[in-house]
Amino acid sequence: MHNAKIIGTGHYVPENIVTNDDMAKIIETSDEWISTRTGIKERRISTGENTSDMAAKAALKAIEDAKISVEDIDFIFLATYSPDAFIPNTACIVQSLIGAVNATCFDLSAACTGFIYGLDMATQYIKTGRAKCVLVIGAETQSKLLNWDDRGTCVLFGDGAGAAIMTTGEEAGVLACYSGSDGTKSWTLTVEGVPVRNPFVEGNPGSMYDLQNSTIKMDGKEIFKFAVGIMIKSVDELLKISGLNIEDIKYVVPHQANYRIIESTAKRLGLDIGKFFINIDRYGNTSAASVAIALDELAKSGNLEKGDKVLMVGFGGGLTYGGVIVEW
Ligand code: UT7
C-alpha cells in the first residue's frame, strides 16, 4: 500500500461580488436577516463563466502550487452538481482546457460533500497503486440553478472552484477517510432532472423537455437539524479511524453552509471556534467547491506548518456526508 498526500491546492472565484445589499435590490431580504441567520455577507456570482472555466483556473493554480507538470496527472475527479452539460463530463472539458492529456476524467455527484468524496476516492486509487497523481476538483455554477425569486435559497449560494493535487508520498498524508449517505432524506435538497419522455411512455410525450423548473429547492430546517449531528458523527468516526484525539487537530475545515451550523458543531465538540476555518462571509455556500476553497485559503494563510493535522468535514444534498484527516 502507498501513502496518499495533498501536495498542492488552488482556487478560483468569479470577480463579480454580490453583497447582501445587492440581493436586497433583487428580492425582499436584508443584510441583517442574511448576516444573522447565515453569517453570509457577500458571494461571488458568475457573469458568464461556466463550471469548467472556473474549475480549470483553480486546477492550474493547484498544479503550479504542487510544482508538477500537467502531463503527470493520471486522473481528474471533478465534483459538481452544476456541470456544463450531461455529456461531455466537465472533467473532460477541464482536461482539454489545461492539457492534461494523460488523465482519465469523470465527474462525481455528491453535492456539497463532493470534494470530500473526491479526496477519499483519490486516496484509495493512490493507495492501491491505480493512480500516481490525481487532480481533485470541486466546482459549481449554482447561480444558473437558483430560483432568483426564492429568497429562502438564492441568498445562500455562490459560484466558485477549488482543487487539490494528490500523489504518493514518503510520509503519511491522508490519515483517515470517512463517508456515508442517507437517501431517505433525498427530498430535502433537489434540482429536478429530465423526466422519462419518449414514444413508449403512455400519452407519447415525445422527447422534448423543459428544464425551466430545474432550480434548487430546499427544506433548510430539515437539513440544519441533520447537519450538526452528522458533522459530529463524522468527526468522531475520523478520530476513531486515525487513532487521534480532537486535541491533535490543528484546524477543522468544515463545509461552509451556515455559520450557525459551524458554531453549534464547535460548541458540541467542545472546540474553540477559532480552530474552524471560516470564509462563508465572503463566498456563501459554494457546495462542492466550499471545502476545497477553504482548504486552499487555509494553506495559503501561512498558518499551517508541516505536521499539522487538518480535519475536513461536510454534508450536502443526497443527503451525503463525510470527512478526511490529512497531515500537512
Ligand atoms: O449545503 C447544504 C445545504 N443547505 C443547508 O445547509 C441549509 C441549512 N439550513 C439553513 O441554513 C437555515 O435553515 C436557513 C438559513 C436556510 C433558514 O434559516 P431559518 O432560521 O431556518 O429560517 P426559516 O426558513 O425558518 O425562515 C424564517 C423566516 C420566514 O418568515 P416567517 O414565516 O417566520 O414570517 C421566512 O419567510 O425568515 C423568512 N425568510 C427570509 N427573510 C428575509 C426566509 N428567507 C429570507 C430572506 N430574507 N432571505
mmCIF file of C-alpha atoms and ligand atoms in Angstrom:
data_model
loop_
_atom_site.group_PDB
_atom_site.id
_atom_site.type_symbol
_atom_site.label_atom_id
_atom_site.label_comp_id
_atom_site.label_asym_id
_atom_site.label_seq_id
_atom_site.Cartn_x
_atom_site.Cartn_y
_atom_site.Cartn_z
ATOM 1 C CA MET A 1 0.000 0.000 0.000
ATOM 2 C CA HIS A 2 1.190 3.501 -0.844
ATOM 3 C CA ASN A 3 0.707 6.711 1.124
ATOM 4 C CA ALA A 4 -1.526 9.386 -0.376
ATOM 5 C CA LYS A 5 -0.927 13.063 0.245
ATOM 6 C CA ILE A 6 -2.028 16.507 -0.910
ATOM 7 C CA ILE A 7 0.924 18.355 -2.468
ATOM 8 C CA GLY A 8 -0.803 21.431 -3.890
ATOM 9 C CA THR A 9 -4.044 23.388 -3.755
ATOM 10 C CA GLY A 10 -5.698 26.221 -5.677
ATOM 11 C CA HIS A 11 -8.985 28.036 -6.006
ATOM 12 C CA TYR A 12 -10.770 30.455 -8.272
ATOM 13 C CA VAL A 13 -13.903 32.547 -7.733
ATOM 14 C CA PRO A 14 -15.604 34.928 -10.188
ATOM 15 C CA GLU A 15 -14.665 38.600 -9.833
ATOM 16 C CA ASN A 16 -18.302 39.708 -9.510
ATOM 17 C CA ILE A 17 -19.034 40.359 -5.806
ATOM 18 C CA VAL A 18 -22.736 40.442 -4.870
ATOM 19 C CA THR A 19 -23.340 41.836 -1.386
ATOM 20 C CA ASN A 20 -26.388 41.276 0.785
ATOM 21 C CA ASP A 21 -27.456 44.836 -0.020
ATOM 22 C CA ASP A 22 -27.241 43.968 -3.734
ATOM 23 C CA MET A 23 -29.501 40.950 -3.070
ATOM 24 C CA ALA A 24 -31.981 43.220 -1.281
ATOM 25 C CA LYS A 25 -32.366 45.134 -4.556
ATOM 26 C CA ILE A 26 -33.490 41.909 -6.316
ATOM 27 C CA ILE A 27 -35.732 40.279 -3.681
ATOM 28 C CA GLU A 28 -37.341 41.081 -0.338
ATOM 29 C CA THR A 29 -34.482 40.471 2.084
ATOM 30 C CA SER A 30 -31.948 42.401 4.143
ATOM 31 C CA ASP A 31 -28.307 42.335 5.142
ATOM 32 C CA GLU A 32 -29.498 41.977 8.736
ATOM 33 C CA TRP A 33 -31.546 38.790 8.015
ATOM 34 C CA ILE A 34 -28.883 37.125 5.882
ATOM 35 C CA SER A 35 -25.971 38.003 8.195
ATOM 36 C CA THR A 36 -27.622 36.936 11.428
ATOM 37 C CA ARG A 37 -29.233 33.737 10.060
ATOM 38 C CA THR A 38 -26.281 32.518 7.984
ATOM 39 C CA GLY A 39 -23.094 34.563 8.501
ATOM 40 C CA ILE A 40 -23.007 35.395 4.778
ATOM 41 C CA LYS A 41 -22.077 38.986 3.816
ATOM 42 C CA GLU A 42 -21.376 38.516 0.126
ATOM 43 C CA ARG A 43 -20.983 35.856 -2.545
ATOM 44 C CA ARG A 44 -19.336 35.577 -5.999
ATOM 45 C CA ILE A 45 -21.727 35.187 -8.933
ATOM 46 C CA SER A 46 -20.620 34.241 -12.428
ATOM 47 C CA THR A 47 -21.201 36.762 -15.201
ATOM 48 C CA GLY A 48 -20.743 34.053 -17.828
ATOM 49 C CA GLU A 49 -18.012 31.656 -16.730
ATOM 50 C CA ASN A 50 -19.249 28.087 -16.523
ATOM 51 C CA THR A 51 -18.201 25.322 -14.118
ATOM 52 C CA SER A 52 -15.382 24.054 -16.365
ATOM 53 C CA ASP A 53 -13.909 27.570 -16.758
ATOM 54 C CA MET A 54 -13.643 28.092 -13.006
ATOM 55 C CA ALA A 55 -12.505 24.503 -12.409
ATOM 56 C CA ALA A 56 -9.699 24.836 -14.957
ATOM 57 C CA LYS A 57 -8.457 28.077 -13.374
ATOM 58 C CA ALA A 58 -8.432 26.504 -9.893
ATOM 59 C CA ALA A 59 -6.710 23.405 -11.300
ATOM 60 C CA LEU A 60 -3.906 25.402 -12.942
ATOM 61 C CA LYS A 61 -3.213 27.148 -9.634
ATOM 62 C CA ALA A 62 -3.073 23.796 -7.805
ATOM 63 C CA ILE A 63 -0.735 22.376 -10.476
ATOM 64 C CA GLU A 64 1.586 25.384 -10.095
ATOM 65 C CA ASP A 65 1.451 25.079 -6.305
ATOM 66 C CA ALA A 66 2.301 21.365 -6.480
ATOM 67 C CA LYS A 67 5.167 22.060 -8.921
ATOM 68 C CA ILE A 68 4.141 19.180 -11.166
ATOM 69 C CA SER A 69 3.785 19.001 -14.904
ATOM 70 C CA VAL A 70 0.219 18.808 -16.207
ATOM 71 C CA GLU A 71 1.189 15.606 -18.062
ATOM 72 C CA ASP A 72 1.828 13.910 -14.683
ATOM 73 C CA ILE A 73 -1.902 13.863 -13.878
ATOM 74 C CA ASP A 74 -3.393 10.421 -14.475
ATOM 75 C CA PHE A 75 -6.924 11.043 -13.150
ATOM 76 C CA ILE A 76 -9.226 14.046 -12.833
ATOM 77 C CA PHE A 77 -12.162 13.662 -10.434
ATOM 78 C CA LEU A 78 -14.467 16.646 -10.654
ATOM 79 C CA ALA A 79 -17.203 17.013 -8.054
ATOM 80 C CA THR A 80 -20.175 19.111 -9.121
ATOM 81 C CA TYR A 81 -23.946 19.118 -9.352
ATOM 82 C CA SER A 82 -23.889 22.035 -11.799
ATOM 83 C CA PRO A 83 -21.937 20.559 -14.727
ATOM 84 C CA ASP A 84 -21.599 22.346 -18.065
ATOM 85 C CA ALA A 85 -23.576 19.547 -19.757
ATOM 86 C CA PHE A 86 -24.837 15.961 -19.370
ATOM 87 C CA ILE A 87 -22.190 14.943 -21.917
ATOM 88 C CA PRO A 88 -19.274 15.549 -22.048
ATOM 89 C CA ASN A 89 -18.488 15.354 -18.371
ATOM 90 C CA THR A 90 -16.987 18.572 -17.008
ATOM 91 C CA ALA A 91 -13.748 16.804 -16.029
ATOM 92 C CA CYS A 92 -13.131 16.043 -19.725
ATOM 93 C CA ILE A 93 -13.679 19.707 -20.617
ATOM 94 C CA VAL A 94 -11.198 20.712 -17.907
ATOM 95 C CA GLN A 95 -8.744 18.127 -19.259
ATOM 96 C CA SER A 96 -8.844 19.812 -22.643
ATOM 97 C CA LEU A 97 -8.628 23.339 -21.165
ATOM 98 C CA ILE A 98 -5.493 22.550 -19.132
ATOM 99 C CA GLY A 99 -3.901 19.972 -21.457
ATOM 100 C CA ALA A 100 -3.885 17.019 -19.032
ATOM 101 C CA VAL A 101 -3.509 14.593 -21.916
ATOM 102 C CA ASN A 102 -2.668 11.538 -19.785
ATOM 103 C CA ALA A 103 -5.684 11.743 -17.478
ATOM 104 C CA THR A 104 -8.818 9.618 -17.203
ATOM 105 C CA CYS A 105 -11.595 12.054 -16.378
ATOM 106 C CA PHE A 106 -15.003 11.836 -14.794
ATOM 107 C CA ASP A 107 -17.450 13.798 -12.664
ATOM 108 C CA LEU A 108 -18.872 12.747 -9.353
ATOM 109 C CA SER A 109 -22.145 13.949 -7.936
ATOM 110 C CA ALA A 110 -22.408 14.280 -4.168
ATOM 111 C CA ALA A 111 -23.448 17.948 -3.835
ATOM 112 C CA CYS A 112 -21.605 19.739 -1.030
ATOM 113 C CA THR A 113 -19.740 16.589 0.084
ATOM 114 C CA GLY A 114 -18.374 16.078 -3.447
ATOM 115 C CA PHE A 115 -14.839 17.331 -2.850
ATOM 116 C CA ILE A 116 -14.512 15.149 0.260
ATOM 117 C CA TYR A 117 -15.770 12.081 -1.649
ATOM 118 C CA GLY A 118 -13.217 13.002 -4.355
ATOM 119 C CA LEU A 119 -10.320 13.160 -1.872
ATOM 120 C CA ASP A 120 -11.427 9.809 -0.470
ATOM 121 C CA MET A 121 -11.569 8.215 -3.936
ATOM 122 C CA ALA A 122 -8.189 9.676 -4.918
ATOM 123 C CA THR A 123 -6.706 8.309 -1.693
ATOM 124 C CA GLN A 124 -7.946 4.791 -2.459
ATOM 125 C CA TYR A 125 -6.731 4.942 -6.094
ATOM 126 C CA ILE A 126 -3.287 6.086 -4.936
ATOM 127 C CA LYS A 127 -3.055 3.616 -2.048
ATOM 128 C CA THR A 128 -3.733 0.666 -4.334
ATOM 129 C CA GLY A 129 -1.289 1.881 -6.989
ATOM 130 C CA ARG A 130 -4.002 2.518 -9.588
ATOM 131 C CA ALA A 131 -3.089 6.229 -9.687
ATOM 132 C CA LYS A 132 0.070 8.210 -9.086
ATOM 133 C CA CYS A 133 -1.192 11.745 -9.435
ATOM 134 C CA VAL A 134 -4.830 12.797 -9.129
ATOM 135 C CA LEU A 135 -6.380 16.210 -9.665
ATOM 136 C CA VAL A 136 -9.448 16.520 -7.424
ATOM 137 C CA ILE A 137 -11.740 19.465 -8.110
ATOM 138 C CA GLY A 138 -14.905 20.807 -6.509
ATOM 139 C CA ALA A 139 -16.602 23.354 -8.770
ATOM 140 C CA GLU A 140 -20.065 24.869 -9.020
ATOM 141 C CA THR A 141 -22.005 27.451 -11.001
ATOM 142 C CA GLN A 142 -25.026 27.337 -8.737
ATOM 143 C CA SER A 143 -26.233 30.727 -9.935
ATOM 144 C CA LYS A 144 -27.581 29.047 -13.090
ATOM 145 C CA LEU A 145 -29.682 26.643 -10.983
ATOM 146 C CA LEU A 146 -31.048 29.140 -8.470
ATOM 147 C CA ASN A 147 -34.612 30.386 -8.436
ATOM 148 C CA TRP A 148 -33.801 34.091 -8.116
ATOM 149 C CA ASP A 149 -37.376 34.730 -6.889
ATOM 150 C CA ASP A 150 -36.964 32.387 -3.896
ATOM 151 C CA ARG A 151 -35.353 34.353 -1.074
ATOM 152 C CA GLY A 152 -35.119 31.170 1.019
ATOM 153 C CA THR A 153 -32.409 29.799 -1.299
ATOM 154 C CA CYS A 154 -30.971 32.429 -3.652
ATOM 155 C CA VAL A 155 -29.244 34.387 -0.862
ATOM 156 C CA LEU A 156 -27.353 31.320 0.361
ATOM 157 C CA PHE A 157 -25.359 30.030 -2.575
ATOM 158 C CA GLY A 158 -22.371 31.217 -4.615
ATOM 159 C CA ASP A 159 -20.141 30.183 -7.509
ATOM 160 C CA GLY A 160 -16.504 29.073 -7.411
ATOM 161 C CA ALA A 161 -13.996 26.244 -7.657
ATOM 162 C CA GLY A 162 -11.241 24.662 -5.599
ATOM 163 C CA ALA A 163 -8.690 21.991 -6.480
ATOM 164 C CA ALA A 164 -6.067 19.738 -4.931
ATOM 165 C CA ILE A 165 -3.273 17.616 -6.359
ATOM 166 C CA MET A 166 -2.768 14.267 -4.651
ATOM 167 C CA THR A 167 0.207 11.971 -5.162
ATOM 168 C CA THR A 168 2.036 9.132 -3.468
ATOM 169 C CA GLY A 169 4.227 10.311 -0.617
ATOM 170 C CA GLU A 170 7.083 9.042 1.547
ATOM 171 C CA GLU A 171 5.239 10.015 4.723
ATOM 172 C CA ALA A 172 1.587 9.573 5.542
ATOM 173 C CA GLY A 173 -0.576 12.421 4.258
ATOM 174 C CA VAL A 174 -4.157 11.215 4.434
ATOM 175 C CA LEU A 175 -4.674 9.701 7.891
ATOM 176 C CA ALA A 176 -8.383 8.865 7.691
ATOM 177 C CA CYS A 177 -11.350 8.938 5.328
ATOM 178 C CA TYR A 178 -14.975 8.514 6.321
ATOM 179 C CA SER A 179 -18.188 8.832 4.334
ATOM 180 C CA GLY A 180 -21.869 7.971 4.328
ATOM 181 C CA SER A 181 -25.205 8.788 2.711
ATOM 182 C CA ASP A 182 -28.854 8.914 3.746
ATOM 183 C CA GLY A 183 -31.047 8.652 0.656
ATOM 184 C CA THR A 184 -34.248 8.655 2.726
ATOM 185 C CA LYS A 185 -33.710 12.418 3.067
ATOM 186 C CA SER A 186 -33.094 12.959 -0.656
ATOM 187 C CA TRP A 187 -36.210 15.170 -0.909
ATOM 188 C CA THR A 188 -34.704 17.869 1.356
ATOM 189 C CA LEU A 189 -32.472 19.332 -1.374
ATOM 190 C CA THR A 190 -33.296 18.832 -5.038
ATOM 191 C CA VAL A 191 -32.729 20.058 -8.568
ATOM 192 C CA GLU A 192 -35.100 18.162 -10.857
ATOM 193 C CA GLY A 193 -33.679 16.319 -13.839
ATOM 194 C CA VAL A 194 -35.252 15.220 -17.102
ATOM 195 C CA PRO A 195 -38.452 13.158 -16.738
ATOM 196 C CA VAL A 196 -38.873 9.970 -18.759
ATOM 197 C CA ARG A 197 -40.452 11.159 -22.010
ATOM 198 C CA ASN A 198 -40.239 9.012 -25.100
ATOM 199 C CA PRO A 199 -42.563 7.373 -27.677
ATOM 200 C CA PHE A 200 -43.087 4.350 -25.386
ATOM 201 C CA VAL A 201 -44.381 6.318 -22.394
ATOM 202 C CA GLU A 202 -48.181 6.464 -22.175
ATOM 203 C CA GLY A 203 -49.504 9.554 -23.973
ATOM 204 C CA ASN A 204 -46.314 9.696 -26.067
ATOM 205 C CA PRO A 205 -44.996 12.961 -24.688
ATOM 206 C CA GLY A 206 -42.080 12.781 -27.142
ATOM 207 C CA SER A 207 -38.512 13.701 -26.398
ATOM 208 C CA MET A 208 -38.885 17.439 -25.808
ATOM 209 C CA TYR A 209 -38.473 18.578 -22.261
ATOM 210 C CA ASP A 210 -38.401 21.809 -20.364
ATOM 211 C CA LEU A 211 -35.699 22.422 -17.789
ATOM 212 C CA GLN A 212 -37.248 25.699 -16.623
ATOM 213 C CA ASN A 213 -38.244 24.113 -13.318
ATOM 214 C CA SER A 214 -34.813 22.664 -12.639
ATOM 215 C CA THR A 215 -33.940 25.045 -9.847
ATOM 216 C CA ILE A 216 -32.667 24.416 -6.336
ATOM 217 C CA LYS A 217 -35.437 23.548 -3.857
ATOM 218 C CA MET A 218 -34.557 23.053 -0.223
ATOM 219 C CA ASP A 219 -36.009 22.316 3.204
ATOM 220 C CA GLY A 220 -33.443 24.347 5.106
ATOM 221 C CA LYS A 221 -34.719 23.495 8.588
ATOM 222 C CA GLU A 222 -34.587 19.733 7.966
ATOM 223 C CA ILE A 223 -31.016 19.969 6.641
ATOM 224 C CA PHE A 224 -29.978 22.194 9.533
ATOM 225 C CA LYS A 225 -31.177 19.512 12.003
ATOM 226 C CA PHE A 226 -29.287 16.809 10.106
ATOM 227 C CA ALA A 227 -26.113 18.864 9.640
ATOM 228 C CA VAL A 228 -24.843 19.386 13.174
ATOM 229 C CA GLY A 229 -25.415 15.759 14.227
ATOM 230 C CA ILE A 230 -23.754 14.325 11.139
ATOM 231 C CA MET A 231 -20.757 16.686 11.365
ATOM 232 C CA ILE A 232 -20.160 15.483 14.926
ATOM 233 C CA LYS A 233 -20.598 11.824 13.964
ATOM 234 C CA SER A 234 -18.167 12.276 11.061
ATOM 235 C CA VAL A 235 -15.557 13.905 13.315
ATOM 236 C CA ASP A 236 -15.919 11.095 15.890
ATOM 237 C CA GLU A 237 -15.543 8.407 13.210
ATOM 238 C CA LEU A 238 -12.489 10.123 11.699
ATOM 239 C CA LEU A 239 -10.796 10.342 15.093
ATOM 240 C CA LYS A 240 -11.537 6.658 15.748
ATOM 241 C CA ILE A 241 -10.134 5.598 12.350
ATOM 242 C CA SER A 242 -6.978 7.701 12.742
ATOM 243 C CA GLY A 243 -6.441 6.950 16.442
ATOM 244 C CA LEU A 244 -6.121 10.697 17.072
ATOM 245 C CA ASN A 245 -7.714 12.866 19.764
ATOM 246 C CA ILE A 246 -9.573 16.066 18.953
ATOM 247 C CA GLU A 247 -6.701 17.983 20.634
ATOM 248 C CA ASP A 248 -4.354 16.642 17.928
ATOM 249 C CA ILE A 249 -6.296 18.523 15.222
ATOM 250 C CA LYS A 250 -4.849 21.958 14.408
ATOM 251 C CA TYR A 251 -7.670 23.116 12.113
ATOM 252 C CA VAL A 252 -11.122 21.946 11.130
ATOM 253 C CA VAL A 253 -12.178 22.896 7.602
ATOM 254 C CA PRO A 254 -15.964 22.477 7.607
ATOM 255 C CA HIS A 255 -18.422 22.769 4.738
ATOM 256 C CA GLN A 256 -19.459 26.437 4.670
ATOM 257 C CA ALA A 257 -23.276 26.183 4.654
ATOM 258 C CA ASN A 258 -24.233 28.330 7.636
ATOM 259 C CA TYR A 259 -22.140 29.988 10.361
ATOM 260 C CA ARG A 260 -24.659 28.784 12.955
ATOM 261 C CA ILE A 261 -24.131 25.140 11.892
ATOM 262 C CA ILE A 262 -20.362 25.550 12.302
ATOM 263 C CA GLU A 263 -20.803 27.332 15.639
ATOM 264 C CA SER A 264 -23.132 24.608 17.030
ATOM 265 C CA THR A 265 -20.739 21.899 15.838
ATOM 266 C CA ALA A 266 -17.810 23.630 17.554
ATOM 267 C CA LYS A 267 -19.802 24.020 20.773
ATOM 268 C CA ARG A 268 -20.928 20.399 20.866
ATOM 269 C CA LEU A 269 -17.393 19.188 20.186
ATOM 270 C CA GLY A 270 -16.124 21.473 22.963
ATOM 271 C CA LEU A 271 -13.793 23.192 20.491
ATOM 272 C CA ASP A 272 -12.823 26.828 20.202
ATOM 273 C CA ILE A 273 -14.481 28.295 17.079
ATOM 274 C CA GLY A 274 -11.023 29.714 16.246
ATOM 275 C CA LYS A 275 -9.979 26.180 15.260
ATOM 276 C CA PHE A 276 -12.522 26.277 12.421
ATOM 277 C CA PHE A 277 -11.513 27.879 9.133
ATOM 278 C CA ILE A 278 -14.451 30.048 8.075
ATOM 279 C CA ASN A 279 -14.916 32.039 4.862
ATOM 280 C CA ILE A 280 -18.704 31.801 4.443
ATOM 281 C CA ASP A 281 -18.933 35.583 4.979
ATOM 282 C CA ARG A 282 -17.147 36.136 1.634
ATOM 283 C CA TYR A 283 -18.405 33.293 -0.565
ATOM 284 C CA GLY A 284 -21.675 31.946 0.843
ATOM 285 C CA ASN A 285 -22.266 28.234 0.285
ATOM 286 C CA THR A 286 -20.296 27.139 -2.802
ATOM 287 C CA SER A 287 -21.334 23.471 -2.403
ATOM 288 C CA ALA A 288 -18.670 21.077 -3.788
ATOM 289 C CA ALA A 289 -16.208 23.968 -4.004
ATOM 290 C CA SER A 290 -16.702 25.018 -0.384
ATOM 291 C CA VAL A 291 -14.201 22.780 1.459
ATOM 292 C CA ALA A 292 -11.774 22.972 -1.492
ATOM 293 C CA ILE A 293 -11.681 26.795 -1.475
ATOM 294 C CA ALA A 294 -11.398 26.897 2.326
ATOM 295 C CA LEU A 295 -8.549 24.358 2.331
ATOM 296 C CA ASP A 296 -6.610 26.408 -0.217
ATOM 297 C CA GLU A 297 -7.157 29.647 1.707
ATOM 298 C CA LEU A 298 -6.007 27.961 4.916
ATOM 299 C CA ALA A 299 -2.944 26.522 3.153
ATOM 300 C CA LYS A 300 -2.023 29.942 1.744
ATOM 301 C CA SER A 301 -2.692 31.785 5.037
ATOM 302 C CA GLY A 302 0.744 30.864 6.392
ATOM 303 C CA ASN A 303 -0.846 29.325 9.494
ATOM 304 C CA LEU A 304 -0.240 25.702 8.501
ATOM 305 C CA GLU A 305 3.057 24.066 9.367
ATOM 306 C CA LYS A 306 4.449 20.728 8.292
ATOM 307 C CA GLY A 307 2.988 18.009 10.506
ATOM 308 C CA ASP A 308 -0.190 19.922 11.368
ATOM 309 C CA LYS A 309 -3.320 17.812 11.232
ATOM 310 C CA VAL A 310 -6.297 19.217 9.339
ATOM 311 C CA LEU A 311 -9.784 17.708 9.532
ATOM 312 C CA MET A 312 -12.150 18.426 6.633
ATOM 313 C CA VAL A 313 -15.822 17.613 7.178
ATOM 314 C CA GLY A 314 -19.007 18.197 5.236
ATOM 315 C CA PHE A 315 -22.560 17.250 4.338
ATOM 316 C CA GLY A 316 -24.885 18.005 1.467
ATOM 317 C CA GLY A 317 -27.715 17.034 -0.842
ATOM 318 C CA GLY A 318 -28.341 13.330 -1.176
ATOM 319 C CA LEU A 319 -28.024 13.533 1.723
ATOM 320 C CA THR A 320 -24.297 12.861 1.732
ATOM 321 C CA TYR A 321 -21.646 13.367 4.396
ATOM 322 C CA GLY A 322 -18.080 12.570 5.310
ATOM 323 C CA GLY A 323 -14.634 13.818 6.110
ATOM 324 C CA VAL A 324 -10.892 13.405 5.705
ATOM 325 C CA ILE A 325 -7.969 13.993 8.074
ATOM 326 C CA VAL A 326 -4.673 14.992 6.474
ATOM 327 C CA GLU A 327 -1.248 15.599 7.942
ATOM 328 C CA TRP A 328 0.239 18.637 6.250
HETATM 329 O O1 UT7 B 1 -25.111 22.840 1.822
HETATM 330 C C1 UT7 B 1 -26.143 22.142 2.389
HETATM 331 C C2 UT7 B 1 -27.445 22.730 2.047
HETATM 332 N N1 UT7 B 1 -28.135 23.626 2.867
HETATM 333 C C3 UT7 B 1 -28.002 23.909 4.184
HETATM 334 O O2 UT7 B 1 -27.132 23.522 4.869
HETATM 335 C C4 UT7 B 1 -29.061 24.807 4.761
HETATM 336 C C5 UT7 B 1 -29.292 24.560 6.228
HETATM 337 N N2 UT7 B 1 -30.326 25.445 6.740
HETATM 338 C C6 UT7 B 1 -30.129 26.769 6.990
HETATM 339 O O3 UT7 B 1 -29.022 27.258 6.849
HETATM 340 C C7 UT7 B 1 -31.292 27.583 7.509
HETATM 341 O O4 UT7 B 1 -32.392 26.737 7.760
HETATM 342 C C8 UT7 B 1 -31.718 28.713 6.530
HETATM 343 C C9 UT7 B 1 -30.661 29.804 6.510
HETATM 344 C C10 UT7 B 1 -31.918 28.158 5.136
HETATM 345 C C11 UT7 B 1 -33.030 29.352 7.000
HETATM 346 O O5 UT7 B 1 -32.907 29.826 8.315
HETATM 347 P P1 UT7 B 1 -34.092 29.585 9.360
HETATM 348 O O6 UT7 B 1 -33.676 30.234 10.620
HETATM 349 O O7 UT7 B 1 -34.355 28.106 9.378
HETATM 350 O O8 UT7 B 1 -35.257 30.416 8.707
HETATM 351 P P2 UT7 B 1 -36.680 29.916 8.152
HETATM 352 O O9 UT7 B 1 -36.530 29.200 6.865
HETATM 353 O O10 UT7 B 1 -37.420 29.234 9.256
HETATM 354 O O11 UT7 B 1 -37.389 31.290 7.893
HETATM 355 C C12 UT7 B 1 -37.706 32.167 8.969
HETATM 356 C C13 UT7 B 1 -38.405 33.382 8.385
HETATM 357 C C14 UT7 B 1 -39.585 33.052 7.497
HETATM 358 O O12 UT7 B 1 -40.557 34.044 7.698
HETATM 359 P P3 UT7 B 1 -41.811 33.752 8.674
HETATM 360 O O13 UT7 B 1 -42.509 32.576 8.069
HETATM 361 O O14 UT7 B 1 -41.217 33.464 10.012
HETATM 362 O O15 UT7 B 1 -42.574 35.036 8.606
HETATM 363 C C15 UT7 B 1 -39.047 33.198 6.097
HETATM 364 O O16 UT7 B 1 -40.035 33.525 5.151
HETATM 365 O O17 UT7 B 1 -37.498 34.121 7.559
HETATM 366 C C16 UT7 B 1 -38.078 34.335 6.267
HETATM 367 N N3 UT7 B 1 -37.015 34.343 5.276
HETATM 368 C C17 UT7 B 1 -36.361 35.450 4.914
HETATM 369 N N4 UT7 B 1 -36.484 36.738 5.303
HETATM 370 C C18 UT7 B 1 -35.652 37.630 4.746
HETATM 371 C C19 UT7 B 1 -36.503 33.287 4.586
HETATM 372 N N5 UT7 B 1 -35.524 33.692 3.785
HETATM 373 C C20 UT7 B 1 -35.409 35.039 3.970
HETATM 374 C C21 UT7 B 1 -34.567 36.012 3.425
HETATM 375 N N6 UT7 B 1 -34.726 37.293 3.855
HETATM 376 N N7 UT7 B 1 -33.607 35.724 2.520
#
